[in-house]
Coordinates of C-alpha atoms in Angstrom, one line a residue:
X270 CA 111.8 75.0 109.3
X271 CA 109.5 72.7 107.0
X272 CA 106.3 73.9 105.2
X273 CA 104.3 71.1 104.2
X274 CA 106.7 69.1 101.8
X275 CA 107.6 71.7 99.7
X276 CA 109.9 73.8 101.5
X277 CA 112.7 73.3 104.1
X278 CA 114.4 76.4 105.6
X279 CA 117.9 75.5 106.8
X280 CA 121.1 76.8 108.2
X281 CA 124.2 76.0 106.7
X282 CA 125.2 73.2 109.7
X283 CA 122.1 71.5 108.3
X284 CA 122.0 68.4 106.5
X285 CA 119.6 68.5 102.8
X286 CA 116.5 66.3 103.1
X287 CA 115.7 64.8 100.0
X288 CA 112.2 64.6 101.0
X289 CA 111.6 68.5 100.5
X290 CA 111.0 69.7 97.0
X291 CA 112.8 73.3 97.7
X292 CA 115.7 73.3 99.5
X293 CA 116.8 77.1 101.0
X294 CA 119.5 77.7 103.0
X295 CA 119.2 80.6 104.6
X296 CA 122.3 82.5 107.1
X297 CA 119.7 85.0 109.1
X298 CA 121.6 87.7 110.6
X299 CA 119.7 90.0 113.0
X300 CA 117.4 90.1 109.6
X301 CA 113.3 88.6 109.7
X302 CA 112.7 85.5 107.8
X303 CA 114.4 82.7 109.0
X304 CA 110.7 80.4 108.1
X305 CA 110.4 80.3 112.1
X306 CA 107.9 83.1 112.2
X307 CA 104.5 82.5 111.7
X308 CA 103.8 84.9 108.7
X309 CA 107.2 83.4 106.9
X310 CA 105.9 80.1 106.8
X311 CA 102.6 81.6 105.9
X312 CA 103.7 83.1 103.0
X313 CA 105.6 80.3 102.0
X314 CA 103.1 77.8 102.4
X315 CA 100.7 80.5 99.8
X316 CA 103.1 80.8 97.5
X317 CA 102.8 77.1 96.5
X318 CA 99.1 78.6 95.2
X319 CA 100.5 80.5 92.3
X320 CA 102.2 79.0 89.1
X321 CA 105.7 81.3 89.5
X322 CA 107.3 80.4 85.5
X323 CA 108.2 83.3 84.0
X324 CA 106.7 86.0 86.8
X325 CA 108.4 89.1 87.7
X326 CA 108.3 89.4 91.3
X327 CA 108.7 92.0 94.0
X328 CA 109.9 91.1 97.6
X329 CA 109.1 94.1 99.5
X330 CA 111.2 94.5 103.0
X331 CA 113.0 91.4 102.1
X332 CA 114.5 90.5 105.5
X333 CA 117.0 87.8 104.6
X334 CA 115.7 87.3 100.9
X335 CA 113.9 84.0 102.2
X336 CA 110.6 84.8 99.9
X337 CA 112.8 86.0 97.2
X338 CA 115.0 82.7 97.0
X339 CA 111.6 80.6 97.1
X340 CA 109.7 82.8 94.5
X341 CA 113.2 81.5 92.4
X342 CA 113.4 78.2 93.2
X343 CA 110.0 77.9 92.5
X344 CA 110.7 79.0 88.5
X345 CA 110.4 83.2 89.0
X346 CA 112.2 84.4 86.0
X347 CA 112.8 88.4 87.5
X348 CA 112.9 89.5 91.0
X349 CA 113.5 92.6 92.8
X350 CA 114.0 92.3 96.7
X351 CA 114.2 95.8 98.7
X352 CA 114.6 96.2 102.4
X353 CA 115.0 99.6 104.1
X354 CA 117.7 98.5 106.8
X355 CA 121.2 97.6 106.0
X356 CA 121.9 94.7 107.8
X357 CA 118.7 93.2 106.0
X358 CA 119.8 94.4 102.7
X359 CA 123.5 92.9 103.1
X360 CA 122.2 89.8 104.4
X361 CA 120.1 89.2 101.8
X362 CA 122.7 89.6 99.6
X363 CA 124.6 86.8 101.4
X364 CA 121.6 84.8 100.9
X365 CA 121.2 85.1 97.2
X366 CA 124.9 83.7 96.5
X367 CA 124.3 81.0 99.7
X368 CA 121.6 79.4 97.0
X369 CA 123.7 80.2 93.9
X370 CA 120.6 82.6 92.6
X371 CA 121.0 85.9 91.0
X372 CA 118.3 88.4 91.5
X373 CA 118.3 92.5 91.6
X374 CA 118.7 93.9 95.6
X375 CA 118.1 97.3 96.5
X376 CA 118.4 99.3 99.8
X377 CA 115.6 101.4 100.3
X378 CA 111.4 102.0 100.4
X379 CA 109.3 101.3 98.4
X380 CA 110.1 103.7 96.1
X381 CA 113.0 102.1 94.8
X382 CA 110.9 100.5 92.4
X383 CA 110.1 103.9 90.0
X384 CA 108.1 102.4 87.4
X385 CA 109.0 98.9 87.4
X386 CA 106.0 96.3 87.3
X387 CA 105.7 92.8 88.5
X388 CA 103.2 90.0 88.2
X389 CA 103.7 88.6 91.9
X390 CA 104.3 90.9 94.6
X391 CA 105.4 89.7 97.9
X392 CA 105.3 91.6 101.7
X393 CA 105.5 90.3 104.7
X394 CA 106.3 93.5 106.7
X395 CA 103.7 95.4 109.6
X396 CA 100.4 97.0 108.9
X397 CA 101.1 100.5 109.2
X398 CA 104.0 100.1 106.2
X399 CA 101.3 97.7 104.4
X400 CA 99.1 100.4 104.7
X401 CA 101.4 103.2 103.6
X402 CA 102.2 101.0 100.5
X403 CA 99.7 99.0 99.8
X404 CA 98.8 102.4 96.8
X405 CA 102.5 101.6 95.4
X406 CA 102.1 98.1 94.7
X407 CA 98.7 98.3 93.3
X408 CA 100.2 100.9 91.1
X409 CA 103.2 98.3 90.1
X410 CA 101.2 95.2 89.9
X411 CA 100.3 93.9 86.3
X412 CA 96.6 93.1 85.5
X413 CA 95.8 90.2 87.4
X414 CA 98.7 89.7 89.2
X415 CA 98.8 88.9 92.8
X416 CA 99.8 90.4 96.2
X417 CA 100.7 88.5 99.5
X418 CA 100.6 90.4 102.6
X419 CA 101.7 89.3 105.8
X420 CA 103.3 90.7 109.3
X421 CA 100.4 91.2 110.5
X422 CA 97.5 90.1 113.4
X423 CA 93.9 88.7 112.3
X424 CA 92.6 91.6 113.9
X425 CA 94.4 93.8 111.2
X426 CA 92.6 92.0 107.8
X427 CA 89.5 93.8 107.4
X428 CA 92.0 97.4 107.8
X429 CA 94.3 95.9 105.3
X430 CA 91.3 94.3 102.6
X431 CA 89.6 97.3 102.7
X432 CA 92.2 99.9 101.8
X433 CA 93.3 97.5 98.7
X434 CA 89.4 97.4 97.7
X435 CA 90.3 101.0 96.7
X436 CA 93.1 100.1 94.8
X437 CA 91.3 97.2 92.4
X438 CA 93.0 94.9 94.5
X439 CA 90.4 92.1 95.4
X440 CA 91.0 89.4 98.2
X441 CA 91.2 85.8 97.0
X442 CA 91.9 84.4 100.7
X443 CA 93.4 84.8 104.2
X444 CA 95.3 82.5 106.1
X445 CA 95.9 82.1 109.6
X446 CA 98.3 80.9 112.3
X447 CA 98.3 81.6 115.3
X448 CA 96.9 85.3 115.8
X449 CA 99.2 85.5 112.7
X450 CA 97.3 86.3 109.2
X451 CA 98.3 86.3 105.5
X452 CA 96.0 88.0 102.5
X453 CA 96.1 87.0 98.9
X454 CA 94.7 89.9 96.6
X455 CA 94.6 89.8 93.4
X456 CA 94.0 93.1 91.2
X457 CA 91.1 93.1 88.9

């Protein structure tokens, strides 16, 4: 999977293409976020908005890592990935040592993180555990850091923007693909 020229997404059995900036090799599993989905390559393509040296990132329902390995590549200096399932959480292990990263994985919700707090935050999971969470990374996020949320229909933004309004968390921009959206917030 390509996103622009920044980032291709590829199984082992796939050659490297020079031409990319960010190569990720990715083994999916039965896990989300192989870069074929619409929000994946959402968030990946928004991620390119941020400057990423020296943030501490959160991957929240990490899939197969995919956001966590590009919020790396693309000069994160610590990051957490969580996902609640174990399949998701093994192979997102797998994927870590696939791209010869280190990062910290936990199985579990959201509150795995306790107190930690992180610059960038990063989930692409469904609105109604958006919504149940949204309070928790708001609570997490440093001043002006930023959130990206995705896994979610167009229809569900205004839901979404209005519960982070409550939380200080101010939207910077929505993407689209598809019925697909994406919301950057940042928290004021």
């Amino acid at each position: 999977v390509c996103v622009e020229k920044k980032f291709r997404v590829r199984a082992r059995f796939h050659q490297i293409d020079p031409s990319f900036a960010i190569d990720i090799l990715i083994q999916p599993q039965m896990s989300f976020g192989t870069g074929h989905h619409e929000t994946t390559w959402l968030m990946l393509n928004e991620m390119e908005t941020i400057e990423w040296t020296s943030k501490s990132v959160l991957d929240a329902g990490s899939g197969t890592g995919v956001l966590a390995v590009a919020a790396r590549k693309l000069g994160a200096d610590r990051i957490l990935a969580y996902d609640i399932e174990e399949w998701a959480y093994r192979n997102t292990l797998e994927n870590i040592a696939l791209n010869n990263i280190q990062l910290e994985v936990l199985k579990g919700d959201v509150s795995v993180i306790g107190s930690a707090s992180f610059g960038v935050i990063l989930a692409n999971i469904n609105k109604n555990v958006l919504l149940n969470d949204i309070p928790h990374f708001a609570k997490a996020l440093k001043p002006k850091g930023y959130v990206f949320l995705s896994g979610f229909f167009k229809t569900d933004v205004d839901d979404l923007v209005a519960l982070a309004k409550k939380y200080h968390l101010t939207k910077v921009a929505v993407e689209t693909k598809n019925d697909w959206a994406l919301i950057k917030l940042i928290k004021s």
